[in-house]
PDB file of C-alpha atoms in Angstrom:
ATOM      1  CA  UNK A  20      -3.545  14.949  -0.904  1.00  0.00           C
ATOM      2  CA  UNK A  21      -0.306  16.471  -1.658  1.00  0.00           C
ATOM      3  CA  UNK A  22       2.677  13.962  -1.306  1.00  0.00           C
ATOM      4  CA  UNK A  23       4.368  16.475   0.907  1.00  0.00           C
ATOM      5  CA  UNK A  24       1.366  17.088   3.093  1.00  0.00           C
ATOM      6  CA  UNK A  25       2.610  18.546   6.428  1.00  0.00           C
ATOM      7  CA  UNK A  26       1.016  15.910   8.544  1.00  0.00           C
ATOM      8  CA  UNK A  27       2.809  13.144   6.639  1.00  0.00           C
ATOM      9  CA  UNK A  28       6.158  14.831   6.694  1.00  0.00           C
ATOM     10  CA  UNK A  29       5.841  15.708  10.441  1.00  0.00           C
ATOM     11  CA  UNK A  30       4.523  12.397  11.673  1.00  0.00           C
ATOM     12  CA  UNK A  31       7.494  10.242  10.720  1.00  0.00           C
ATOM     13  CA  UNK A  32      10.211  12.294  12.357  1.00  0.00           C
ATOM     14  CA  UNK A  33       7.904  12.601  15.486  1.00  0.00           C
ATOM     15  CA  UNK A  34       7.613   8.789  15.527  1.00  0.00           C
ATOM     16  CA  UNK A  35      11.308   8.422  15.141  1.00  0.00           C
ATOM     17  CA  UNK A  36      11.965  10.742  17.998  1.00  0.00           C
ATOM     18  CA  UNK A  37       9.390   9.182  20.249  1.00  0.00           C
ATOM     19  CA  UNK A  38      10.280   5.496  19.638  1.00  0.00           C
ATOM     20  CA  UNK A  39      14.033   5.890  18.543  1.00  0.00           C
ATOM     21  CA  UNK A  40      13.656   4.180  15.153  1.00  0.00           C
ATOM     22  CA  UNK A  41      11.084   2.856  12.906  1.00  0.00           C
ATOM     23  CA  UNK A  42      11.592  -0.814  12.278  1.00  0.00           C
ATOM     24  CA  UNK A  43       8.463  -1.564  10.390  1.00  0.00           C
ATOM     25  CA  UNK A  44       6.545   0.782   8.082  1.00  0.00           C
ATOM     26  CA  UNK A  45       3.261  -0.204   6.722  1.00  0.00           C
ATOM     27  CA  UNK A  46       1.940   2.057   4.105  1.00  0.00           C
ATOM     28  CA  UNK A  47      -1.574   1.676   3.075  1.00  0.00           C
ATOM     29  CA  UNK A  48      -3.362   4.686   1.543  1.00  0.00           C
ATOM     30  CA  UNK A  49      -7.128   4.619   1.783  1.00  0.00           C
ATOM     31  CA  UNK A  50      -9.098   7.263   0.042  1.00  0.00           C
ATOM     32  CA  UNK A  51     -12.282   8.952   1.051  1.00  0.00           C
ATOM     33  CA  UNK A  52     -13.837   7.951  -2.331  1.00  0.00           C
ATOM     34  CA  UNK A  53     -14.975  11.525  -2.881  1.00  0.00           C
ATOM     35  CA  UNK A  54     -13.783  14.654  -4.604  1.00  0.00           C
ATOM     36  CA  UNK A  55     -10.744  14.286  -6.683  1.00  0.00           C
ATOM     37  CA  UNK A  56     -10.169  10.798  -5.465  1.00  0.00           C
ATOM     38  CA  UNK A  57     -13.555   9.521  -6.318  1.00  0.00           C
ATOM     39  CA  UNK A  58     -13.501   6.206  -8.228  1.00  0.00           C
ATOM     40  CA  UNK A  59     -14.198   6.441 -11.981  1.00  0.00           C
ATOM     41  CA  UNK A  60     -15.109   3.501 -14.341  1.00  0.00           C
ATOM     42  CA  UNK A  61     -12.199   2.628 -16.627  1.00  0.00           C
ATOM     43  CA  UNK A  62     -14.257   3.701 -19.715  1.00  0.00           C
ATOM     44  CA  UNK A  63     -14.453   7.219 -18.167  1.00  0.00           C
ATOM     45  CA  UNK A  64     -10.704   7.632 -17.061  1.00  0.00           C
ATOM     46  CA  UNK A  65      -8.904  10.711 -18.059  1.00  0.00           C
ATOM     47  CA  UNK A  66      -5.607  12.339 -17.208  1.00  0.00           C
ATOM     48  CA  UNK A  67      -7.513  14.706 -15.075  1.00  0.00           C
ATOM     49  CA  UNK A  68      -8.966  11.952 -12.849  1.00  0.00           C
ATOM     50  CA  UNK A  69      -6.064   9.581 -12.937  1.00  0.00           C
ATOM     51  CA  UNK A  70      -3.431  12.236 -11.805  1.00  0.00           C
ATOM     52  CA  UNK A  71      -4.898  12.693  -8.262  1.00  0.00           C
ATOM     53  CA  UNK A  72      -4.702   8.926  -7.724  1.00  0.00           C
ATOM     54  CA  UNK A  73      -0.857   8.960  -8.988  1.00  0.00           C
ATOM     55  CA  UNK A  74      -0.131  11.739  -6.395  1.00  0.00           C
ATOM     56  CA  UNK A  75      -2.048  10.142  -3.535  1.00  0.00           C
ATOM     57  CA  UNK A  76      -0.787   6.493  -3.856  1.00  0.00           C
ATOM     58  CA  UNK A  77       2.646   6.808  -5.669  1.00  0.00           C
ATOM     59  CA  UNK A  78       3.897  10.103  -4.496  1.00  0.00           C
ATOM     60  CA  UNK A  79       2.522   9.719  -0.885  1.00  0.00           C
ATOM     61  CA  UNK A  80       4.550   6.403  -0.707  1.00  0.00           C
ATOM     62  CA  UNK A  81       7.647   7.820  -2.182  1.00  0.00           C
ATOM     63  CA  UNK A  82       7.500  10.571   0.415  1.00  0.00           C
ATOM     64  CA  UNK A  83       6.769   8.230   3.269  1.00  0.00           C
ATOM     65  CA  UNK A  84       9.272   5.520   2.446  1.00  0.00           C
ATOM     66  CA  UNK A  85      11.873   8.264   1.574  1.00  0.00           C
ATOM     67  CA  UNK A  86      11.562   9.490   5.169  1.00  0.00           C
ATOM     68  CA  UNK A  87      12.420   6.189   6.820  1.00  0.00           C
ATOM     69  CA  UNK A  88      14.498   4.319   4.322  1.00  0.00           C
ATOM     70  CA  UNK A  89      17.888   5.926   4.855  1.00  0.00           C
ATOM     71  CA  UNK A  90      17.800   4.998   8.517  1.00  0.00           C
ATOM     72  CA  UNK A  91      16.764   1.449   7.815  1.00  0.00           C
ATOM     73  CA  UNK A  92      19.520   1.102   5.298  1.00  0.00           C
ATOM     74  CA  UNK A  93      22.056   2.534   7.837  1.00  0.00           C
ATOM     75  CA  UNK A  94      20.894   0.202  10.495  1.00  0.00           C
ATOM     76  CA  UNK A  95      21.024  -2.638   8.133  1.00  0.00           C
ATOM     77  CA  UNK A  96      17.414  -3.843   8.955  1.00  0.00           C
ATOM     78  CA  UNK A  97      13.848  -2.777   8.631  1.00  0.00           C
ATOM     79  CA  UNK A  98      10.594  -3.916   6.945  1.00  0.00           C
ATOM     80  CA  UNK A  99       8.442  -1.905   4.585  1.00  0.00           C
ATOM     81  CA  UNK A 100       5.018  -3.278   3.566  1.00  0.00           C
ATOM     82  CA  UNK A 101       2.890  -1.434   0.927  1.00  0.00           C
ATOM     83  CA  UNK A 102      -0.702  -2.217   0.681  1.00  0.00           C
ATOM     84  CA  UNK A 103      -3.073  -1.594  -2.176  1.00  0.00           C
ATOM     85  CA  UNK A 104      -6.426  -2.984  -3.272  1.00  0.00           C
ATOM     86  CA  UNK A 105      -6.308  -6.129  -5.435  1.00  0.00           C
ATOM     87  CA  UNK A 106      -7.093  -3.948  -8.455  1.00  0.00           C
ATOM     88  CA  UNK A 107      -3.227  -3.194  -8.555  1.00  0.00           C
ATOM     89  CA  UNK A 108      -2.804  -6.848  -9.737  1.00  0.00           C
ATOM     90  CA  UNK A 109      -6.004  -7.706 -11.568  1.00  0.00           C
ATOM     91  CA  UNK A 110      -8.611  -5.748 -13.381  1.00  0.00           C
ATOM     92  CA  UNK A 111     -11.587  -3.997 -11.393  1.00  0.00           C
ATOM     93  CA  UNK A 112     -13.051  -1.703 -14.155  1.00  0.00           C
ATOM     94  CA  UNK A 113     -15.418   0.190 -11.678  1.00  0.00           C
ATOM     95  CA  UNK A 114     -12.269   1.605  -9.895  1.00  0.00           C
ATOM     96  CA  UNK A 115     -10.484   2.398 -13.184  1.00  0.00           C
ATOM     97  CA  UNK A 116      -8.619   5.508 -12.083  1.00  0.00           C
ATOM     98  CA  UNK A 117      -7.877   4.190  -8.599  1.00  0.00           C
ATOM     99  CA  UNK A 118      -6.402   0.957  -9.904  1.00  0.00           C
ATOM    100  CA  UNK A 119      -4.014   2.931 -11.996  1.00  0.00           C
ATOM    101  CA  UNK A 120      -2.553   4.532  -8.940  1.00  0.00           C
ATOM    102  CA  UNK A 121      -2.324   1.372  -6.986  1.00  0.00           C
ATOM    103  CA  UNK A 122      -0.684  -0.402  -9.865  1.00  0.00           C
ATOM    104  CA  UNK A 123       1.954   2.364 -10.170  1.00  0.00           C
ATOM    105  CA  UNK A 124       2.515   2.057  -6.442  1.00  0.00           C
ATOM    106  CA  UNK A 125       2.793  -1.702  -6.656  1.00  0.00           C
ATOM    107  CA  UNK A 126       5.323  -1.450  -9.499  1.00  0.00           C
ATOM    108  CA  UNK A 127       7.432   1.086  -7.767  1.00  0.00           C
ATOM    109  CA  UNK A 128       7.419  -1.057  -4.405  1.00  0.00           C
ATOM    110  CA  UNK A 129       8.388  -4.288  -6.173  1.00  0.00           C
ATOM    111  CA  UNK A 130      11.232  -2.445  -8.103  1.00  0.00           C
ATOM    112  CA  UNK A 131      12.508  -0.908  -4.954  1.00  0.00           C
ATOM    113  CA  UNK A 132      12.177  -4.195  -3.098  1.00  0.00           C
ATOM    114  CA  UNK A 133      14.316  -5.811  -5.773  1.00  0.00           C
ATOM    115  CA  UNK A 134      16.956  -3.234  -5.632  1.00  0.00           C
ATOM    116  CA  UNK A 135      17.163  -3.307  -1.846  1.00  0.00           C
ATOM    117  CA  UNK A 136      17.446  -7.217  -1.938  1.00  0.00           C
ATOM    118  CA  UNK A 137      20.094  -7.051  -4.670  1.00  0.00           C
ATOM    119  CA  UNK A 138      22.100  -4.536  -2.575  1.00  0.00           C
ATOM    120  CA  UNK A 139      21.810  -6.650   0.451  1.00  0.00           C
ATOM    121  CA  UNK A 140      20.614  -3.818   2.596  1.00  0.00           C
ATOM    122  CA  UNK A 141      18.877  -5.874   5.157  1.00  0.00           C
ATOM    123  CA  UNK A 142      15.813  -4.021   4.425  1.00  0.00           C
ATOM    124  CA  UNK A 143      12.781  -6.069   3.316  1.00  0.00           C
ATOM    125  CA  UNK A 144      10.032  -4.621   1.319  1.00  0.00           C
ATOM    126  CA  UNK A 145       6.711  -6.500   0.360  1.00  0.00           C
ATOM    127  CA  UNK A 146       3.615  -5.693  -1.363  1.00  0.00           C
ATOM    128  CA  UNK A 147       0.150  -6.752  -0.307  1.00  0.00           C
ATOM    129  CA  UNK A 148      -2.922  -6.543  -2.609  1.00  0.00           C
ATOM    130  CA  UNK A 149      -6.147  -6.870  -0.544  1.00  0.00           C
ATOM    131  CA  UNK A 150      -8.846  -8.667  -2.610  1.00  0.00           C
ATOM    132  CA  UNK A 151     -11.388  -8.947   0.161  1.00  0.00           C
ATOM    133  CA  UNK A 152     -13.587  -6.585   2.187  1.00  0.00           C
ATOM    134  CA  UNK A 153     -11.835  -6.154   5.651  1.00  0.00           C
ATOM    135  CA  UNK A 154     -14.519  -6.400   8.213  1.00  0.00           C
ATOM    136  CA  UNK A 155     -15.895  -8.475  10.981  1.00  0.00           C
ATOM    137  CA  UNK A 156     -19.436  -8.043   9.892  1.00  0.00           C
ATOM    138  CA  UNK A 157     -19.741  -8.526   6.196  1.00  0.00           C
ATOM    139  CA  UNK A 158     -23.300  -8.243   4.836  1.00  0.00           C
ATOM    140  CA  UNK A 159     -24.927 -11.603   4.137  1.00  0.00           C
ATOM    141  CA  UNK A 160     -26.027 -10.539   0.643  1.00  0.00           C
ATOM    142  CA  UNK A 161     -22.666  -9.524  -0.677  1.00  0.00           C
ATOM    143  CA  UNK A 162     -20.884 -11.405  -3.375  1.00  0.00           C
ATOM    144  CA  UNK A 163     -17.506 -10.117  -2.406  1.00  0.00           C
ATOM    145  CA  UNK A 164     -15.584 -12.238   0.086  1.00  0.00           C
ATOM    146  CA  UNK A 165     -14.498 -10.803   3.400  1.00  0.00           C
ATOM    147  CA  UNK A 166     -11.972 -11.480   6.114  1.00  0.00           C
ATOM    148  CA  UNK A 167     -11.603 -10.090   9.521  1.00  0.00           C
ATOM    149  CA  UNK A 168      -8.620  -8.004  10.527  1.00  0.00           C
ATOM    150  CA  UNK A 169      -7.725 -10.673  12.986  1.00  0.00           C
ATOM    151  CA  UNK A 170      -7.446 -13.088  10.026  1.00  0.00           C
ATOM    152  CA  UNK A 171      -5.310 -10.676   7.932  1.00  0.00           C
ATOM    153  CA  UNK A 172      -2.989  -9.475  10.677  1.00  0.00           C
ATOM    154  CA  UNK A 173      -0.974 -12.699  10.926  1.00  0.00           C
ATOM    155  CA  UNK A 174      -0.257 -12.378   7.243  1.00  0.00           C
ATOM    156  CA  UNK A 175       1.494  -9.177   7.752  1.00  0.00           C
ATOM    157  CA  UNK A 176       3.415 -10.475  10.755  1.00  0.00           C
ATOM    158  CA  UNK A 177       4.646 -13.390   8.586  1.00  0.00           C
ATOM    159  CA  UNK A 178       5.874 -10.932   5.811  1.00  0.00           C
ATOM    160  CA  UNK A 179       7.803  -9.022   8.466  1.00  0.00           C
ATOM    161  CA  UNK A 180       9.237 -12.076  10.430  1.00  0.00           C
ATOM    162  CA  UNK A 181       9.847 -14.526   7.652  1.00  0.00           C
ATOM    163  CA  UNK A 182      11.049 -11.928   5.198  1.00  0.00           C
ATOM    164  CA  UNK A 183      10.741 -14.547   2.354  1.00  0.00           C
ATOM    165  CA  UNK A 184       7.800 -13.159   0.319  1.00  0.00           C
ATOM    166  CA  UNK A 185       7.827 -10.018  -1.657  1.00  0.00           C
ATOM    167  CA  UNK A 186       4.130 -10.021  -2.855  1.00  0.00           C
ATOM    168  CA  UNK A 187       1.022 -11.292  -1.336  1.00  0.00           C
ATOM    169  CA  UNK A 188      -2.573 -11.243  -2.802  1.00  0.00           C
ATOM    170  CA  UNK A 189      -5.084 -11.573  -0.018  1.00  0.00           C
ATOM    171  CA  UNK A 190      -8.137 -13.395  -1.293  1.00  0.00           C
ATOM    172  CA  UNK A 191     -10.733 -16.204  -0.190  1.00  0.00           C
TER     173      UNK A 191
END
């Protein structure tokens, strides 16, 4: 995915026109796990299979946040929540190239959040690392913990409403 994909760059101005402003932006790229975004074990990572992840995760976020941040700063309020998999925080070797993209996104988001807080812009930026399968129907034989969307949604609401936490790792 190109960071300047027409759908992405058209959707945010259309949403702003329709709603009047964007008060909360939740950015959570989810790849199709195929083609150039297919996960590769860390032992097999190369610049060629990491670069699409950087473009997809980091450049997509930069484009998206860049489209809404000026208006949020001008208004003196807003919340941006960036979501990645937990591999952005802790190793997951089977997603070696994916976690590089997620870690780059996490680092950029936390840096931007720190800068916005230091400038007292009124814009809150938080990062969420999801370390569970998000599902209502987890298979009984899986060793990976799961949480339902209804269990996770209040965590996002708290990040927005309390504005006290800049990073949250969701795990069981």
